[in-house]
């Protein structure tokens, strides 16, 4: 409303009014006071806006810092757990391989995953099964060959015994004849 009255006064340019310069001075004074108040409000608004901006910046930086820390914590946790799982799987594989090397072919690994560790566990289990079957077959062959060898040794011993008896029988008769002849010829 003040602005409209000022604009109307300036636009009328009627300087015949006796109080026009006094009214203009008063109006300009009121306008200066209003301008000062508006300037103060503008400064306060700028300060409040700057403070709000700084608070918002602090909140954004804090949230981003927390997000980074959270992502790092999750990443480290996953890395640690994955590393432990791999280490545990490799330790079980090592134990099983050593047991198979000592002849414990019945040692079985549990297959907990489909990853490389799980595939390797399945391969070690299959290797143990195949070695157990091979050793079983080999032991069967050894028992069979041992039985055959024992039969051959028994047959040889029987043959030697019979042959020895058969050789000793004619030799005994010859020996008796030689002794008898010595007695007969030795007495003459």
Coordinates of C-alpha atoms in Angstrom, one line a residue:
X1 CA 0.0 0.0 0.0
X2 CA 2.8 2.4 0.8
X3 CA 4.5 1.7 -2.5
X4 CA 1.3 2.3 -4.4
X5 CA 0.8 5.7 -2.7
X6 CA 4.4 6.7 -3.5
X7 CA 4.0 5.6 -7.1
X8 CA 0.8 7.6 -7.4
X9 CA 2.5 10.7 -6.0
X10 CA 5.4 10.5 -8.2
X11 CA 3.2 9.8 -11.2
X12 CA 0.9 12.7 -10.6
X13 CA 3.9 15.1 -10.5
X14 CA 1.6 17.6 -9.0
X15 CA 4.0 19.9 -7.2
X16 CA 1.3 22.4 -6.4
X17 CA 0.4 20.7 -3.2
X18 CA 1.9 22.6 -0.3
X19 CA 2.8 19.6 1.7
X20 CA 4.2 17.6 -1.2
X21 CA 7.9 18.0 -0.3
X22 CA 7.2 17.4 3.4
X23 CA 5.1 14.4 2.6
X24 CA 7.8 13.2 0.2
X25 CA 10.4 13.6 2.9
X26 CA 8.3 11.7 5.4
X27 CA 7.6 9.1 2.8
X28 CA 11.3 8.7 2.0
X29 CA 12.1 8.5 5.7
X30 CA 9.5 5.7 6.1
X31 CA 10.9 4.0 3.0
X32 CA 14.4 4.2 4.4
X33 CA 13.3 2.6 7.7
X34 CA 11.4 -0.1 5.8
X35 CA 14.5 -0.7 3.6
X36 CA 16.7 -1.0 6.8
X37 CA 14.2 -3.5 8.3
X38 CA 14.1 -5.5 5.1
X39 CA 17.9 -5.4 4.8
X40 CA 18.2 -6.7 8.4
X41 CA 15.6 -9.4 7.6
X42 CA 17.6 -10.3 4.4
X43 CA 20.8 -10.6 6.5
X44 CA 19.1 -12.8 9.1
X45 CA 17.6 -14.9 6.4
X46 CA 21.0 -15.3 4.7
X47 CA 22.6 -16.3 8.0
X48 CA 19.8 -18.8 8.8
X49 CA 20.1 -20.2 5.2
X50 CA 23.9 -20.5 5.6
X51 CA 23.5 -22.2 9.0
X52 CA 20.9 -24.5 7.6
X53 CA 23.1 -25.3 4.6
X54 CA 26.1 -26.0 6.9
X55 CA 23.9 -28.3 9.0
X56 CA 22.6 -30.1 5.9
X57 CA 26.1 -30.5 4.6
X58 CA 27.2 -31.9 8.0
X59 CA 24.2 -34.4 7.9
X60 CA 25.0 -35.5 4.4
X61 CA 28.7 -36.0 5.2
X62 CA 27.8 -37.9 8.4
X63 CA 25.4 -40.1 6.5
X64 CA 27.9 -40.8 3.8
X65 CA 30.6 -41.5 6.3
X66 CA 28.3 -43.9 8.1
X67 CA 27.3 -45.5 4.8
X68 CA 31.0 -46.0 3.9
X69 CA 31.8 -47.5 7.3
X70 CA 28.8 -49.8 7.0
X71 CA 29.8 -51.0 3.6
X72 CA 33.4 -51.5 4.8
X73 CA 32.2 -53.4 7.8
X74 CA 29.9 -55.6 5.7
X75 CA 32.8 -56.2 3.2
X76 CA 35.3 -57.1 5.9
X77 CA 32.8 -59.4 7.6
X78 CA 32.0 -61.2 4.3
X79 CA 35.7 -61.4 3.5
X80 CA 36.5 -62.8 6.9
X81 CA 33.7 -65.4 6.8
X82 CA 34.5 -66.4 3.2
X83 CA 38.2 -66.8 4.1
X84 CA 37.3 -68.9 7.2
X85 CA 35.0 -71.1 5.1
X86 CA 37.6 -71.6 2.4
X87 CA 40.3 -72.3 5.1
X88 CA 38.1 -74.8 6.9
X89 CA 37.3 -76.6 3.6
X90 CA 40.9 -76.7 2.6
X91 CA 41.9 -78.1 6.1
X92 CA 39.3 -80.8 5.8
X93 CA 40.5 -81.6 2.3
X94 CA 44.1 -81.8 3.6
X95 CA 43.1 -84.1 6.5
X96 CA 41.2 -86.4 4.1
X97 CA 44.0 -86.5 1.6
X98 CA 46.5 -87.4 4.4
X99 CA 44.1 -90.1 5.7
X100 CA 43.7 -91.6 2.2
X101 CA 47.5 -91.5 1.9
X102 CA 47.7 -93.5 5.2
X103 CA 45.3 -96.1 3.7
X104 CA 42.1 -94.9 5.3
X105 CA 40.0 -95.1 2.1
X106 CA 36.7 -95.0 4.0
X107 CA 37.3 -91.3 5.0
X108 CA 34.4 -89.3 3.5
X109 CA 34.1 -85.5 3.2
X110 CA 30.7 -83.7 3.5
X111 CA 29.9 -81.7 0.4
X112 CA 28.5 -78.4 1.7
X113 CA 28.6 -76.3 -1.5
X114 CA 28.8 -76.5 -5.2
X115 CA 31.9 -74.3 -5.5
X116 CA 35.4 -75.5 -6.2
X117 CA 35.9 -76.7 -2.6
X118 CA 32.7 -78.8 -2.9
X119 CA 33.8 -80.2 -6.3
X120 CA 37.2 -81.1 -4.9
X121 CA 35.6 -82.8 -1.9
X122 CA 33.5 -84.9 -4.2
X123 CA 36.6 -85.8 -6.2
X124 CA 38.5 -86.8 -3.0
X125 CA 35.5 -89.0 -1.9
X126 CA 35.4 -90.6 -5.4
X127 CA 39.2 -91.2 -5.3
X128 CA 38.9 -92.9 -1.8
X129 CA 36.1 -95.1 -3.2
X130 CA 38.1 -96.1 -6.2
X131 CA 41.2 -96.8 -4.2
X132 CA 39.3 -98.8 -1.7
X133 CA 37.9 -100.9 -4.6
X134 CA 41.3 -101.3 -6.2
X135 CA 42.9 -102.3 -2.9
X136 CA 40.1 -104.8 -2.3
X137 CA 40.6 -106.3 -5.7
X138 CA 44.4 -106.4 -5.2
X139 CA 44.0 -108.1 -1.8
X140 CA 41.7 -110.6 -3.3
X141 CA 44.2 -111.4 -6.1
X142 CA 47.0 -111.7 -3.5
X143 CA 45.0 -114.1 -1.4
X144 CA 44.2 -116.2 -4.5
X145 CA 47.8 -116.2 -5.6
X146 CA 49.0 -117.1 -2.1
X147 CA 46.5 -120.0 -1.9
X148 CA 47.8 -121.2 -5.3
X149 CA 51.4 -120.9 -4.2
X150 CA 50.6 -122.8 -1.0
X151 CA 49.1 -125.6 -3.1
X152 CA 52.1 -125.7 -5.3
X153 CA 54.5 -125.8 -2.3
X154 CA 52.4 -128.7 -0.8
X155 CA 52.5 -130.6 -4.1
X156 CA 56.2 -130.1 -4.4
X157 CA 56.8 -131.3 -0.8
X158 CA 54.6 -134.3 -1.5
X159 CA 56.5 -135.0 -4.7
X160 CA 59.9 -134.7 -3.0
X161 CA 58.7 -137.0 -0.1
X162 CA 57.5 -139.7 -2.5
X163 CA 60.5 -139.4 -4.8
X164 CA 62.8 -139.6 -1.7
X165 CA 61.0 -142.7 -0.5
X166 CA 61.1 -144.3 -3.9
X167 CA 64.9 -143.6 -4.3
X168 CA 65.7 -144.8 -0.7
X169 CA 63.9 -148.2 -1.2
X170 CA 66.2 -149.5 -4.0
X171 CA 69.3 -148.0 -2.4
X172 CA 68.5 -149.7 0.9
X173 CA 68.3 -153.1 -0.9
X174 CA 71.6 -152.4 -2.7
X175 CA 73.3 -151.4 0.5
X176 CA 72.2 -154.6 2.2
X177 CA 73.5 -156.6 -0.7
X178 CA 76.8 -154.8 -0.6
X179 CA 77.1 -155.5 3.1
X180 CA 76.2 -159.1 2.6
X181 CA 78.8 -159.5 0.0
X182 CA 81.4 -157.9 2.1
X183 CA 80.7 -160.4 4.8
X184 CA 80.8 -163.3 2.4
X185 CA 83.9 -162.3 0.6
X186 CA 85.5 -160.8 3.6
X187 CA 85.2 -164.0 5.5
X188 CA 87.0 -166.0 2.9

